[in-house]
Coordinates of C-alpha atoms and ligand atoms in Angstrom, one line a residue:
X1 CA 23.5 127.9 19.7
X2 CA 21.5 131.1 19.8
X3 CA 21.6 133.3 22.9
X4 CA 19.7 136.5 23.4
X5 CA 21.1 139.7 24.8
X6 CA 19.1 141.7 27.3
X7 CA 18.2 144.9 25.4
X8 CA 15.8 147.8 25.6
X9 CA 15.9 148.8 22.0
X10 CA 15.5 147.0 18.8
X11 CA 16.9 148.1 15.5
X12 CA 15.0 147.1 12.4
X13 CA 15.4 148.6 8.9
X14 CA 17.0 151.6 10.7
X15 CA 13.9 152.2 12.8
X16 CA 14.6 152.2 16.6
X17 CA 11.6 150.9 18.5
X18 CA 11.7 151.2 22.3
X19 CA 10.6 148.2 24.2
X20 CA 8.5 148.5 27.3
X21 CA 10.3 146.5 30.0
X22 CA 7.8 145.4 32.6
X23 CA 9.4 145.5 36.1
X24 CA 6.9 144.3 38.6
X25 CA 8.0 144.5 42.3
X26 CA 7.2 140.8 42.8
X27 CA 7.2 138.6 39.8
X28 CA 6.7 135.4 41.7
X29 CA 4.0 132.9 40.7
X30 CA 2.7 131.3 43.9
X31 CA 1.7 127.7 44.3
X32 CA -1.7 127.6 46.1
X33 CA -3.1 124.6 47.8
X34 CA -5.4 123.8 50.7
X35 CA -3.9 124.0 54.1
X36 CA -1.1 126.4 53.1
X37 CA -0.1 128.2 56.3
X38 CA 1.1 131.8 56.6
X39 CA 4.9 132.1 57.0
X40 CA 4.5 133.8 60.3
X41 CA 2.4 131.0 61.7
X42 CA 5.2 128.5 60.7
X43 CA 8.0 130.6 62.1
X44 CA 6.2 131.2 65.4
X45 CA 5.1 127.7 66.0
X46 CA 7.4 127.2 68.9
X47 CA 5.1 125.2 71.1
X48 CA 6.3 122.0 69.4
X49 CA 9.7 122.5 70.9
X50 CA 8.2 122.3 74.4
X51 CA 7.4 118.7 74.3
X52 CA 9.8 117.1 71.9
X53 CA 13.1 115.4 72.7
X54 CA 15.7 116.6 70.2
X55 CA 19.2 115.6 71.2
X56 CA 22.5 115.2 69.5
X57 CA 23.0 111.5 69.4
X58 CA 26.6 111.7 68.4
X59 CA 28.5 114.8 69.1
X60 CA 32.1 116.0 68.9
X61 CA 32.7 119.6 69.8
X62 CA 36.3 120.7 69.9
X63 CA 37.8 124.0 68.9
X64 CA 36.2 125.2 65.7
X65 CA 34.4 121.8 65.6
X66 CA 30.7 121.0 65.5
X67 CA 29.6 117.5 64.4
X68 CA 26.2 116.4 65.5
X69 CA 23.7 113.7 64.6
X70 CA 20.1 114.0 65.6
X71 CA 17.5 111.3 65.7
X72 CA 14.3 113.3 65.4
X73 CA 11.6 114.5 63.1
X74 CA 13.5 117.3 61.4
X75 CA 10.7 119.9 62.0
X76 CA 11.4 119.6 65.7
X77 CA 15.1 119.6 65.2
X78 CA 15.0 122.7 63.0
X79 CA 12.9 124.6 65.6
X80 CA 15.5 123.7 68.2
X81 CA 18.3 124.9 65.9
X82 CA 16.5 128.3 65.6
X83 CA 17.0 128.7 69.4
X84 CA 20.7 127.8 69.1
X85 CA 23.0 130.7 68.6
X86 CA 25.8 128.4 67.4
X87 CA 23.6 127.3 64.5
X88 CA 21.0 130.0 63.7
X89 CA 22.2 132.1 60.7
X90 CA 25.5 130.1 60.7
X91 CA 24.8 127.2 58.4
X92 CA 26.9 127.7 55.2
X93 CA 25.4 124.9 53.2
X94 CA 22.2 122.9 53.3
X95 CA 21.8 119.8 51.1
X96 CA 18.5 117.9 51.4
X97 CA 17.3 114.8 49.6
X98 CA 13.8 114.4 51.1
X99 CA 11.2 111.9 50.2
X100 CA 10.1 112.5 46.6
X101 CA 6.3 112.0 47.0
X102 CA 6.6 108.6 45.3
X103 CA 4.0 106.8 47.5
X104 CA 6.4 104.1 48.3
X105 CA 8.0 102.4 51.2
X106 CA 11.7 101.9 51.2
X107 CA 13.6 98.9 52.6
X108 CA 17.3 98.3 52.9
X109 CA 19.1 95.7 50.8
X110 CA 18.7 93.4 53.8
X111 CA 14.9 93.9 53.5
X112 CA 14.6 95.9 56.7
X113 CA 12.2 98.9 56.9
X114 CA 14.1 102.1 56.2
X115 CA 11.5 104.9 55.7
X116 CA 8.2 105.6 54.1
X117 CA 7.4 108.2 51.3
X118 CA 3.6 108.4 51.5
X119 CA 2.8 112.1 51.6
X120 CA 1.5 113.5 48.3
X121 CA -0.2 116.6 46.9
X122 CA -0.8 119.5 49.3
X123 CA 0.3 117.6 52.4
X124 CA 3.7 116.8 50.8
X125 CA 4.3 120.4 49.6
X126 CA 3.4 122.0 52.9
X127 CA 5.6 119.4 54.7
X128 CA 8.5 120.6 52.5
X129 CA 7.6 124.3 52.6
X130 CA 7.6 124.4 56.4
X131 CA 11.0 123.0 56.5
X132 CA 12.3 125.2 53.7
X133 CA 11.2 128.3 55.6
X134 CA 13.0 127.2 58.8
X135 CA 16.1 126.2 56.8
X136 CA 16.2 129.7 55.2
X137 CA 16.4 131.2 58.7
X138 CA 19.3 128.9 59.6
X139 CA 21.4 129.8 56.5
X140 CA 24.3 132.2 56.8
X141 CA 24.0 135.3 54.6
X142 CA 26.6 133.8 52.2
X143 CA 25.0 130.3 52.4
X144 CA 23.5 128.0 49.7
X145 CA 20.8 125.3 49.6
X146 CA 20.6 122.3 47.3
X147 CA 17.4 120.3 47.2
X148 CA 17.5 117.0 45.4
X149 CA 14.3 115.7 43.9
X150 CA 12.9 113.9 40.9
X151 CA 10.3 114.8 38.3
X152 CA 7.5 113.9 40.7
X153 CA 8.0 117.0 42.8
X154 CA 10.7 119.2 41.4
X155 CA 8.5 121.6 39.4
X156 CA 6.1 122.6 42.3
X157 CA 9.1 122.7 44.6
X158 CA 10.8 125.2 42.3
X159 CA 7.8 127.5 42.8
X160 CA 7.9 127.0 46.5
X161 CA 11.6 127.8 46.6
X162 CA 11.1 130.9 44.5
X163 CA 8.6 132.0 47.1
X164 CA 10.7 131.1 50.2
X165 CA 14.2 132.1 49.0
X166 CA 13.3 134.6 46.3
X167 CA 13.3 133.9 42.5
X168 CA 16.4 136.1 42.2
X169 CA 18.3 133.7 44.4
X170 CA 17.7 130.7 42.1
X171 CA 21.0 129.7 40.6
X172 CA 20.6 126.3 38.8
X173 CA 18.4 123.4 38.2
X174 CA 21.0 120.7 37.9
X175 CA 20.1 117.5 36.0
X176 CA 21.9 114.5 37.4
X177 CA 22.2 111.2 35.6
X178 CA 21.3 108.8 38.3
X179 CA 21.7 105.4 36.6
X180 CA 22.7 103.8 33.3
X181 CA 20.2 103.3 30.5
X182 CA 17.5 100.8 31.4
X183 CA 15.6 98.3 29.3
X184 CA 12.4 100.3 29.7
X185 CA 9.1 98.5 29.0
X186 CA 6.8 101.5 29.5
X187 CA 5.6 103.6 26.5
X188 CA 7.9 106.5 27.4
X189 CA 11.6 107.5 27.3
X190 CA 13.8 105.8 29.9
X191 CA 14.1 107.8 33.1
X192 CA 17.7 108.1 34.1
X193 CA 17.7 111.7 35.5
X194 CA 16.8 113.4 38.7
X195 CA 17.3 117.1 39.7
X196 CA 18.9 119.4 42.2
X197 CA 17.6 122.9 42.8
X198 CA 20.3 125.2 43.8
X199 CA 19.5 128.5 45.6
X200 CA 21.5 130.9 47.7
X201 CA 20.4 133.1 50.6
X202 CA 21.7 136.3 48.9
X203 CA 23.7 137.2 45.8
X204 CA 26.9 137.3 47.8
X205 CA 27.6 133.6 48.3
X206 CA 30.5 131.2 48.6
X207 CA 31.5 129.9 45.2
X208 CA 34.6 127.9 44.5
X209 CA 34.1 127.5 40.8
X210 CA 34.3 123.7 40.0
X211 CA 36.2 122.4 36.9
X212 CA 36.2 119.0 35.2
X213 CA 39.6 117.8 34.0
X214 CA 40.4 117.7 30.3
X215 CA 40.5 114.4 28.4
X216 CA 43.4 114.1 25.9
X217 CA 41.0 113.8 22.9
X218 CA 39.1 116.9 24.0
X219 CA 42.4 118.9 24.5
X220 CA 43.4 118.2 20.9
X221 CA 40.0 119.1 19.6
X222 CA 39.6 122.3 21.7
X223 CA 43.2 123.6 21.4
X224 CA 44.1 122.4 17.9
X225 CA 47.2 124.7 17.3
X226 CA 50.7 124.3 18.6
X227 CA 53.1 127.3 19.0
X228 CA 56.3 126.4 17.1
X229 CA 58.6 128.3 19.4
X230 CA 57.3 127.0 22.7
X231 CA 55.3 123.9 21.8
X232 CA 52.4 125.3 23.8
X233 CA 48.9 124.1 22.6
X234 CA 46.4 126.9 22.0
X235 CA 43.2 127.9 20.2
X236 CA 42.4 131.2 18.4
X237 CA 39.5 133.3 19.5
X238 CA 38.2 136.7 18.2
X239 CA 39.5 139.8 19.9
X240 CA 36.2 141.6 19.3
X241 CA 32.7 141.2 20.8
X242 CA 29.2 142.3 19.9
X243 CA 28.1 145.8 20.8
X244 CA 29.1 149.3 19.8
X245 CA 31.4 151.3 22.2
X246 CA 32.3 155.0 22.0
X247 CA 35.5 154.8 24.0
X248 CA 38.9 153.4 23.2
X249 CA 37.6 149.9 22.5
X250 CA 35.4 151.3 19.8
X251 CA 38.3 153.1 18.1
X252 CA 41.2 152.1 15.8
X253 CA 43.9 149.7 16.6
X254 CA 46.8 149.2 14.2
X255 CA 44.8 151.2 11.6
X256 CA 41.8 148.9 11.9
X257 CA 38.3 149.6 13.2
X258 CA 36.4 146.7 15.0
X259 CA 33.9 145.0 12.6
X260 CA 30.5 146.7 12.2
X261 CA 28.4 146.4 15.4
X262 CA 31.4 145.2 17.4
X263 CA 34.1 146.5 19.7
X264 CA 37.6 145.4 20.7
X265 CA 37.6 143.2 23.8
X266 CA 40.7 145.1 25.1
X267 CA 42.0 148.6 25.0
X268 CA 44.6 149.3 22.2
X269 CA 47.3 149.4 24.9
X270 CA 46.4 145.9 26.2
X271 CA 46.2 144.6 22.6
X272 CA 49.7 146.0 22.0
X273 CA 50.9 144.3 25.2
X274 CA 49.4 140.9 24.1
X275 CA 50.9 141.2 20.7
X276 CA 54.4 142.0 22.1
X277 CA 54.1 138.8 24.2
X278 CA 53.3 136.8 21.0
X279 CA 49.8 136.2 22.2
X280 CA 48.1 137.6 19.1
X281 CA 47.9 135.3 16.0
X282 CA 47.9 137.2 12.7
X283 CA 46.3 135.4 9.8
X284 CA 47.9 135.6 6.3
X285 CA 45.3 138.2 5.4
X286 CA 46.2 140.3 8.5
X287 CA 43.3 139.4 10.7
X288 CA 44.3 139.4 14.4
X289 CA 43.0 136.7 16.8
X290 CA 44.0 136.0 20.4
X291 CA 45.7 132.8 21.4
X292 CA 44.2 131.0 24.4
X293 CA 46.6 128.5 25.8
X294 CA 45.7 125.1 27.2
X295 CA 48.2 125.3 30.0
X296 CA 46.4 128.4 31.4
X297 CA 43.1 126.5 31.6
X298 CA 41.9 125.3 35.0
X299 CA 39.8 122.6 33.3
X300 CA 36.3 122.6 31.9
X301 CA 34.0 124.8 33.9
X302 CA 31.3 122.5 35.3
X303 CA 27.9 122.9 33.6
X304 CA 24.4 122.0 34.9
X305 CA 24.1 118.5 33.5
X306 CA 26.0 116.0 35.7
X307 CA 26.7 112.6 34.3
X308 CA 29.5 111.3 36.5
X309 CA 27.6 110.7 39.8
X310 CA 25.5 107.6 39.4
X311 CA 24.3 106.3 42.7
X312 CA 26.3 103.4 44.1
X313 CA 23.1 101.3 44.2
X314 CA 22.7 101.6 40.5
X315 CA 26.3 100.7 39.8
X316 CA 25.9 97.6 42.0
X317 CA 28.5 98.9 44.4
X318 CA 27.3 98.1 47.8
X319 CA 28.1 100.9 50.2
X320 CA 25.7 100.9 53.2
X321 CA 22.7 99.1 51.8
X322 CA 20.4 102.0 52.8
X323 CA 17.9 102.7 50.0
X324 CA 18.4 105.9 48.0
X325 CA 21.9 106.4 49.3
X326 CA 23.5 109.1 47.2
X327 CA 26.9 109.2 45.5
X328 CA 29.6 110.4 47.9
X329 CA 31.5 112.3 45.1
X330 CA 28.3 114.2 44.2
X331 CA 28.2 115.5 47.7
X332 CA 31.9 116.2 47.7
X333 CA 31.5 118.3 44.6
X334 CA 28.6 120.4 46.1
X335 CA 30.4 120.9 49.4
X336 CA 33.7 121.9 47.8
X337 CA 31.9 124.3 45.5
X338 CA 29.7 126.0 48.1
X339 CA 31.7 126.0 51.3
X340 CA 35.2 126.5 52.7
X341 CA 37.1 124.5 55.3
X342 CA 35.5 124.6 58.8
X343 CA 32.2 125.8 57.4
X344 CA 29.0 124.2 58.7
X345 CA 27.0 121.8 56.4
X346 CA 23.4 120.7 57.4
X347 CA 21.4 117.7 56.0
X348 CA 18.1 117.2 57.8
X349 CA 17.1 114.2 55.7
X350 CA 20.5 112.6 56.0
X351 CA 19.5 108.9 55.4
X352 CA 22.7 106.9 55.3
X353 CA 24.8 110.0 56.1
X354 CA 26.4 110.6 52.7
X355 CA 26.5 114.4 53.2
X356 CA 28.0 114.0 56.7
X357 CA 30.8 111.7 55.6
X358 CA 31.6 114.0 52.6
X359 CA 31.6 117.0 54.8
X360 CA 33.9 115.4 57.3
X361 CA 36.3 114.1 54.7
X362 CA 36.6 117.7 53.4
X363 CA 37.2 119.1 56.9
X364 CA 33.8 120.8 57.2
X365 CA 31.6 120.8 60.3
X366 CA 28.3 119.0 59.9
X367 CA 24.8 118.4 61.4
X368 CA 22.7 115.5 60.4
X369 CA 19.0 114.7 61.2
X370 CA 16.9 111.7 60.4
X371 CA 13.8 110.2 61.8
X372 CA 14.5 106.6 60.8
X373 CA 16.0 104.3 63.3
X374 CA 17.5 102.3 60.5
X375 CA 19.1 105.5 59.0
X376 CA 20.6 106.4 62.4
X377 CA 22.0 102.8 62.9
X378 CA 23.5 103.0 59.4
X379 CA 25.1 106.3 60.0
X380 CA 26.6 105.3 63.3
X381 CA 28.1 102.2 61.6
X382 CA 29.3 104.3 58.7
X383 CA 30.9 106.9 60.9
X384 CA 32.8 104.2 62.8
X385 CA 33.9 102.5 59.6
X386 CA 34.7 105.4 57.3
X387 CA 35.8 108.1 59.7
X388 CA 38.4 107.5 62.4
X389 CA 36.7 109.6 65.0
X390 CA 36.1 108.6 68.5
X391 CA 32.6 109.9 68.9
X392 CA 31.2 110.1 72.4
X393 CA 27.6 108.9 72.7
X394 CA 25.1 111.3 74.2
X395 CA 21.8 109.5 74.2
X396 CA 19.4 111.2 76.6
Ligands
SAM1 C1 15.9 110.0 50.2 S1 16.4 109.6 51.8 C2 17.9 110.4 52.0 C3 19.1 109.6 51.5 C4 20.4 110.2 51.8 N1 20.7 111.4 50.9 C5 21.6 109.3 51.6 O1 22.6 109.5 50.8 O2 21.5 108.2 52.2 C6 15.3 110.5 52.7 C7 15.5 110.4 54.2 O3 14.6 111.4 54.8 C8 14.3 110.8 56.1 N2 13.1 111.6 56.5 C9 11.8 111.6 56.0 N3 11.0 112.4 56.7 C10 11.7 112.9 57.7 C11 11.4 113.8 58.7 N4 10.2 114.4 58.9 N5 12.4 114.1 59.6 C12 13.7 113.6 59.5 N6 14.0 112.7 58.5 C13 13.0 112.4 57.6 C14 14.0 109.4 55.8 O4 14.1 108.6 57.0 C15 15.1 109.1 54.8 O5 16.2 108.6 55.5

């Protein structure tokens, strides 16, 4: 795999050519469409609040505890959260799985109406943008937002999120395998993926690096050597890296210079220390390499293609019967990675409540909003069945 290094000079046939690096103050490419409001207009649009009824339907509020479910159009709920000192600027993680602009209506497995997804084009993107702007205001400075979409709307939404959150706060476009291979009849490749856009509010954000566990076959392939004295499995990696250094790491170690155009990864003192501990492998020709032990590995760092989180619906595992219900483990992974215990998680398109259940199981606080009666009924049922909480009902 070829990867480029960011550089500002290029050496070719011994001629150094300086590159002009263009550093515009704002490199964002904006999505333009009819009816796009100014941000200030959206943020100041408080009059909606005056006549809506937004209320926590289910609420538990103990010490360090905030768990609330709202039955409301989320625009109204978000405006009301902006007036709430407990919520504004305090949300640590937002996950949303909004309608995908599919021009479809969705029914439950029991054929009851769940929700419609009929907005398209400019109306759809402005619907989403308004909410993204308000969500940004609710996020804590160390907070993260994950937006789940499919190929219908993800590319335009990436542009909107660059605009709202800043392109520099874009972290990943995660590709999720949503279902197993299909017997596709259309003249195109089978569609088994959808996407999650991951942004943070700033570059100082909560990050508990996730790891996948090693499978035996992979351990043997990745760590092929076994140390005779200790029986520890290891792999050999170079102790030099690309780039010339003038300090200690560019000088001699054990009478050897680093190869041309490279430097030692450690100071000679550190290399001596590693060698003393038996952590340097010397080839028969005297070439040193570092031993990386399997038992020091936390697992395989998670990459941006996720194949283990197919939706329950696609695995024929009935969970709630609500359409588009997401995989609970998917939400658990996101929540564990981007929050700590007692943090606040918000899902304002919460559907069957997958995010809320995942957050609760991981001892996080949560707020859920949905405008579908069926979603609210499903969540209440789910909270009663899956969580052993005695929620008090506050329907006003
Ligand atoms: C794709 S589903 C979410 C599914 C959810 N992630 C789950 O695991 O069950 C989208 C949800 O957004 C809700 N929704 C759509 N527009 C809304 C709005 N303006 N305010 C609140 N909820 C809305 C729908 O009722 C639907 O439940």
